[in-house]
Amino acid sequence: MVLTLLGGQVAALFLEGILYGVYLTTFVISLRWFLYDDNKWKRLRDVNWPMLIVTLCMFVISSLDLALAGRRSFVGILHAELGTPLPNLLWSGIVQSFLVHLQSVVADAVLMYRCWVVFGRDYRVVVFPFFLWLAEIATMIARAVFQPHDSTMVLQVRQVQAVFWACTTGNTVYSTSMIAYRITSVAKMNNNPTRQLRFVLRVIIESGLMIVTTSILAFIFSFPSNPFSTLFVSAITFMVIGIAFNLILIRIMNSRSDDVVYTRPSAMTTIRFTSIGTALTQSSTIAGDQDLEQGKPMPKSGSEQNIDNTVGSKLI
């Protein structure tokens, strides 16, 4: 039984290592966009320090969890070869469990912040996800406290873990849906959704689906007594959250950099996000009919430029 369980731990470690390689790639690329702009290094005052610090924290969490999983498997293999009983690695299991949940708590906090900012910093929008987030923190702590010393605590641990992933799923679904709704509403009021706006909407939905799918799997496999399913699902969920987080940053920052902005001297447009229930303000002077008649591509208007930059800056 020890060898069988140990084999499952090694297999889960192998899977987590592969996903960590993908995560590490996205992490390095995201650092490039944080610190380097076009052909020069960014000035310190131009760096998005809050989001950079969050990205670094998630990297430390992911790396530490992988290191602990590797140590746990190595110690297990060593004692299995020597024929000695396995030492008590309860502290390692507690720390790993805490890190897995902490990764999700941090990601949900950032997603909740994005939702709050996109809605003009209206606190009413984030009341529901905030309480879900507090429930995540409470269950994360309870999961560490109820870490089973013996078989009598297994049921309590699984119940707490199921509640945690249910809150995570609800938080992600709500915040992602609200952000998508806000972007769609702005696009409709603008009557001309830009390529950048549609791209940002797709990025948010795709990354949200990645996290929701793995969170639902983690919730489902919180109930079976098979330890192998928990090992594999935890490894997948843990790394997918970090990968999805980095992909949002990379794709939006890369799109903003590649997007060539054209402005017309005769155009003056102002578009801004306002609080809930207020209209989108727009005043514009349109020119360029001659270019259209001659078959020239229509340059990006000032409104499109403004709304592209606004959406991008609010989500990273």
Coordinates of C-alpha atoms in Angstrom, one line a residue:
M1 CA 0.0 0.0 0.0
V2 CA 2.9 2.3 0.8
L3 CA 4.5 1.7 -2.5
T4 CA 1.3 2.1 -4.4
L5 CA 0.6 5.4 -2.7
L6 CA 4.2 6.4 -3.2
G7 CA 3.8 5.6 -6.9
G8 CA 0.8 7.9 -7.2
Q9 CA 2.7 10.7 -5.5
V10 CA 5.6 10.3 -7.9
A11 CA 3.2 10.3 -10.9
A12 CA 1.4 13.4 -9.6
L13 CA 4.8 15.1 -9.1
F14 CA 5.8 14.3 -12.7
L15 CA 2.6 15.8 -14.0
E16 CA 3.0 18.9 -11.8
G17 CA 6.6 19.2 -13.0
I18 CA 5.4 19.3 -16.7
L19 CA 2.8 21.9 -15.9
Y20 CA 5.3 23.9 -13.9
G21 CA 7.5 24.1 -17.0
V22 CA 4.5 25.6 -18.9
Y23 CA 3.9 27.9 -16.0
L24 CA 7.5 29.0 -15.8
T25 CA 7.5 29.9 -19.5
T26 CA 4.5 32.1 -19.1
F27 CA 6.0 33.6 -16.0
V28 CA 9.2 34.6 -17.8
I29 CA 7.3 36.1 -20.7
S30 CA 5.1 38.1 -18.3
L31 CA 8.2 39.5 -16.7
R32 CA 9.4 40.6 -20.1
W33 CA 6.2 42.6 -20.6
F34 CA 6.3 44.0 -17.1
L35 CA 9.9 45.3 -17.3
Y36 CA 10.6 45.7 -21.0
D37 CA 8.7 47.9 -23.5
D38 CA 9.4 47.8 -27.2
N39 CA 13.2 48.2 -27.5
K40 CA 14.0 49.6 -24.1
W41 CA 13.7 48.8 -20.4
K42 CA 10.8 50.5 -18.7
R43 CA 11.5 53.2 -16.2
L44 CA 10.8 52.2 -12.6
R45 CA 7.8 54.6 -12.3
D46 CA 6.3 53.0 -15.4
V47 CA 6.3 49.5 -14.0
N48 CA 3.0 48.1 -12.7
W49 CA 4.4 47.3 -9.3
P50 CA 1.3 45.9 -7.6
M51 CA 0.6 43.4 -10.4
L52 CA 4.3 42.5 -10.7
I53 CA 4.5 41.8 -6.9
V54 CA 1.4 39.5 -7.2
T55 CA 3.0 37.7 -10.1
L56 CA 6.2 37.2 -8.2
C57 CA 4.2 35.9 -5.1
M58 CA 2.4 33.4 -7.2
F59 CA 5.7 32.2 -8.7
V60 CA 7.1 31.7 -5.2
I61 CA 4.0 29.8 -4.1
S62 CA 4.2 27.5 -7.2
S63 CA 7.9 26.9 -6.8
L64 CA 7.7 26.1 -3.1
D65 CA 4.8 23.7 -3.6
L66 CA 6.7 21.8 -6.3
A67 CA 9.8 21.7 -4.1
L68 CA 7.9 20.3 -1.1
A69 CA 6.2 17.7 -3.4
G70 CA 9.6 16.7 -4.7
R71 CA 11.0 16.4 -1.2
R72 CA 8.1 14.3 -0.1
S73 CA 8.4 11.9 -3.0
F74 CA 12.2 11.7 -2.6
V75 CA 12.0 10.9 1.2
G76 CA 9.3 8.3 0.4
I77 CA 11.4 6.5 -2.2
L78 CA 14.5 6.6 0.0
H79 CA 12.7 4.9 2.9
A80 CA 11.0 2.4 0.6
E81 CA 14.4 1.4 -0.8
L82 CA 15.9 1.1 2.7
G83 CA 12.9 -0.8 4.1
T84 CA 12.5 1.7 6.9
P85 CA 9.1 3.2 8.0
L86 CA 8.1 6.5 6.5
P87 CA 8.7 9.5 8.8
N88 CA 5.8 11.7 9.8
L89 CA 5.5 14.3 7.1
L90 CA 2.4 16.0 8.4
W91 CA 3.9 19.5 8.3
S92 CA 4.8 19.1 4.7
G93 CA 1.2 18.1 3.8
I94 CA -0.2 21.0 5.8
V95 CA 2.1 23.5 4.0
Q96 CA 1.3 22.0 0.5
S97 CA -2.4 22.1 1.2
F98 CA -2.1 25.7 2.4
L99 CA -0.1 26.7 -0.7
V100 CA -2.6 25.1 -3.1
H101 CA -5.5 27.1 -1.5
L102 CA -3.4 30.3 -1.2
Q103 CA -2.8 30.3 -4.9
S104 CA -6.5 30.3 -5.6
V105 CA -7.2 32.9 -3.0
V106 CA -4.6 35.3 -4.5
A107 CA -5.9 34.7 -8.1
D108 CA -9.5 35.4 -6.9
A109 CA -8.5 38.6 -5.2
V110 CA -6.9 39.9 -8.4
L111 CA -10.0 38.9 -10.4
M112 CA -12.3 40.6 -7.9
Y113 CA -10.1 43.7 -8.1
R114 CA -10.4 43.8 -11.9
C115 CA -14.2 43.5 -11.6
W116 CA -14.3 46.4 -9.1
V117 CA -12.1 48.6 -11.3
V118 CA -13.9 47.9 -14.6
F119 CA -17.2 48.9 -12.9
G120 CA -15.8 52.3 -11.9
R121 CA -14.8 51.2 -8.4
D122 CA -18.4 50.6 -7.3
Y123 CA -18.2 48.5 -4.2
R124 CA -21.7 47.1 -4.6
V125 CA -20.5 45.0 -7.5
V126 CA -18.0 43.1 -5.4
V127 CA -20.0 42.5 -2.3
F128 CA -21.0 39.0 -3.2
P129 CA -17.6 37.8 -4.4
F130 CA -16.0 39.5 -1.4
F131 CA -18.0 37.3 1.0
L132 CA -17.1 34.2 -1.1
W133 CA -13.5 35.3 -0.9
L134 CA -13.7 35.5 2.9
A135 CA -15.2 32.1 3.0
E136 CA -12.2 30.8 0.9
I137 CA -9.8 32.2 3.5
A138 CA -11.8 30.7 6.3
T139 CA -11.9 27.2 4.7
M140 CA -8.2 27.5 3.8
I141 CA -7.3 28.0 7.4
A142 CA -9.8 25.2 8.5
R143 CA -8.2 22.9 6.0
A144 CA -4.9 23.3 7.6
V145 CA -6.3 22.9 11.1
F146 CA -8.2 19.8 10.2
Q147 CA -5.3 18.2 8.3
P148 CA -5.9 14.6 9.3
H149 CA -3.7 13.1 12.0
D150 CA -5.6 9.9 11.5
S151 CA -8.5 8.4 9.5
T152 CA -11.2 10.0 11.7
M153 CA -10.4 13.5 10.3
V154 CA -10.7 12.6 6.6
L155 CA -14.4 13.3 6.3
Q156 CA -14.0 16.8 7.9
V157 CA -11.1 17.6 5.6
R158 CA -13.0 16.6 2.5
Q159 CA -16.1 18.6 3.5
V160 CA -14.0 21.7 4.1
Q161 CA -12.1 21.2 0.8
A162 CA -15.4 20.9 -1.1
V163 CA -16.7 24.1 0.4
F164 CA -13.5 25.9 -0.6
W165 CA -13.6 24.8 -4.2
A166 CA -17.3 25.6 -4.4
C167 CA -16.6 29.2 -3.2
T168 CA -13.7 29.5 -5.7
T169 CA -15.9 28.3 -8.6
G170 CA -18.7 30.7 -7.7
N171 CA -16.2 33.6 -7.3
T172 CA -14.6 33.0 -10.6
V173 CA -17.9 32.5 -12.5
Y174 CA -19.4 35.7 -11.0
S175 CA -16.4 38.0 -11.5
T176 CA -15.6 36.7 -15.0
S177 CA -19.3 37.1 -16.0
M178 CA -19.5 40.6 -14.6
I179 CA -16.4 41.7 -16.4
A180 CA -17.6 40.2 -19.7
Y181 CA -21.0 41.9 -19.2
R182 CA -19.4 45.3 -18.6
I183 CA -17.2 45.0 -21.6
T184 CA -20.1 43.9 -23.8
S185 CA -22.2 46.8 -22.5
V186 CA -19.5 49.3 -23.3
A187 CA -19.2 47.8 -26.8
K188 CA -22.9 48.1 -27.4
M189 CA -23.0 51.8 -26.2
N190 CA -20.1 52.5 -28.5
N191 CA -22.0 51.0 -31.4
N192 CA -18.6 50.0 -32.9
P193 CA -16.8 47.4 -30.7
T194 CA -13.1 47.5 -31.5
R195 CA -10.8 44.5 -32.3
Q196 CA -9.0 45.1 -29.0
L197 CA -12.2 45.1 -27.1
R198 CA -13.4 41.8 -28.6
F199 CA -9.9 40.4 -27.9
V200 CA -9.9 41.4 -24.3
L201 CA -13.4 39.9 -23.8
R202 CA -12.2 36.6 -25.4
V203 CA -9.1 36.5 -23.2
I204 CA -11.1 37.0 -20.0
I205 CA -13.6 34.3 -20.9
E206 CA -11.0 31.8 -22.0
S207 CA -8.9 32.2 -18.9
G208 CA -12.0 32.1 -16.6
L209 CA -13.1 28.9 -18.2
M210 CA -9.7 27.3 -17.5
I211 CA -9.9 28.1 -13.8
V212 CA -13.6 27.2 -13.5
T213 CA -13.1 23.8 -15.2
T214 CA -10.3 22.8 -12.9
S215 CA -12.0 24.2 -9.9
I216 CA -15.1 22.1 -10.7
L217 CA -13.0 19.0 -11.1
A218 CA -11.3 19.7 -7.7
F219 CA -14.8 20.1 -6.1
I220 CA -16.0 16.8 -7.6
F221 CA -13.0 14.9 -6.6
S222 CA -13.2 16.2 -3.0
F223 CA -15.7 13.5 -2.2
P224 CA -14.3 10.2 -3.5
S225 CA -12.0 8.4 -1.0
N226 CA -9.5 7.6 -3.8
P227 CA -6.3 9.5 -2.8
F228 CA -4.9 9.3 -6.4
S229 CA -7.6 11.4 -7.9
T230 CA -7.0 14.1 -5.3
L231 CA -3.3 14.1 -6.0
F232 CA -3.7 14.5 -9.8
V233 CA -6.5 17.0 -9.7
S234 CA -4.7 19.1 -7.1
A235 CA -1.5 19.2 -9.2
I236 CA -3.5 20.2 -12.3
T237 CA -5.6 22.8 -10.6
F238 CA -2.7 24.4 -8.8
M239 CA -0.6 25.0 -12.0
V240 CA -3.5 25.9 -14.3
I241 CA -4.5 28.8 -12.0
G242 CA -1.0 30.3 -12.3
I243 CA -0.9 29.7 -16.1
A244 CA -4.3 31.3 -16.7
F245 CA -3.3 34.3 -14.5
N246 CA -0.1 34.8 -16.6
L247 CA -1.8 34.3 -19.9
I248 CA -4.2 37.2 -19.2
L249 CA -1.3 39.5 -18.5
I250 CA 0.8 38.3 -21.5
R251 CA -2.0 38.4 -24.1
I252 CA -3.4 41.8 -23.1
M253 CA 0.0 43.5 -22.8
N254 CA 1.2 42.0 -26.0
S255 CA -2.0 43.1 -27.8
R256 CA -1.6 46.6 -26.5
S257 CA 2.0 46.8 -27.7
D258 CA 1.3 45.4 -31.2
D259 CA -1.8 47.5 -31.7
V260 CA -0.8 50.5 -33.9
V261 CA -2.7 53.6 -32.8
Y262 CA -3.8 56.1 -35.4
T263 CA -5.3 59.5 -34.5
R264 CA -6.9 62.1 -36.7
P265 CA -6.2 65.8 -36.2
S266 CA -9.9 66.6 -36.7
A267 CA -11.2 64.1 -34.3
M268 CA -11.7 64.7 -30.6
T269 CA -13.3 61.8 -28.7
T270 CA -13.8 61.1 -25.0
I271 CA -14.9 57.7 -23.8
R272 CA -14.7 56.6 -20.2
F273 CA -16.0 53.9 -17.8
T274 CA -18.4 55.3 -15.3
S275 CA -20.1 53.9 -12.3
I276 CA -23.0 51.5 -12.6
G277 CA -26.2 53.0 -14.0
T278 CA -24.5 55.9 -15.8
A279 CA -24.1 56.3 -19.5
L280 CA -21.0 56.2 -21.5
T281 CA -20.0 59.8 -22.5
Q282 CA -18.9 60.4 -26.0
S283 CA -18.4 63.5 -28.0
S284 CA -16.8 63.2 -31.4
T285 CA -16.2 64.9 -34.8
I286 CA -15.9 62.3 -37.6
A287 CA -13.9 62.8 -40.7
G288 CA -12.4 60.6 -43.4
D289 CA -15.2 60.0 -45.9
Q290 CA -12.7 60.8 -48.7
D291 CA -10.4 58.0 -47.6
L292 CA -13.3 55.5 -47.6
E293 CA -14.3 56.6 -51.1
Q294 CA -10.7 56.1 -52.3
G295 CA -10.6 52.6 -50.8
K296 CA -8.0 53.5 -48.1
P297 CA -8.3 51.6 -44.7
M298 CA -10.1 53.5 -42.1
P299 CA -7.7 54.5 -39.3
K300 CA -8.5 53.8 -35.7
S301 CA -10.6 56.6 -34.3
G302 CA -9.8 58.4 -31.1
S303 CA -12.7 56.7 -29.4
E304 CA -11.3 53.3 -30.3
Q305 CA -7.9 54.2 -29.1
N306 CA -9.3 55.6 -25.8
I307 CA -11.5 52.6 -25.0
D308 CA -8.7 50.1 -26.0
N309 CA -6.3 51.7 -23.6
T310 CA -8.9 52.0 -20.8
V311 CA -9.9 48.4 -20.9
G312 CA -6.3 47.1 -21.1
S313 CA -5.1 49.3 -18.3
K314 CA -8.0 48.3 -16.0
L315 CA -7.4 44.5 -16.4
I316 CA -3.6 44.4 -15.8

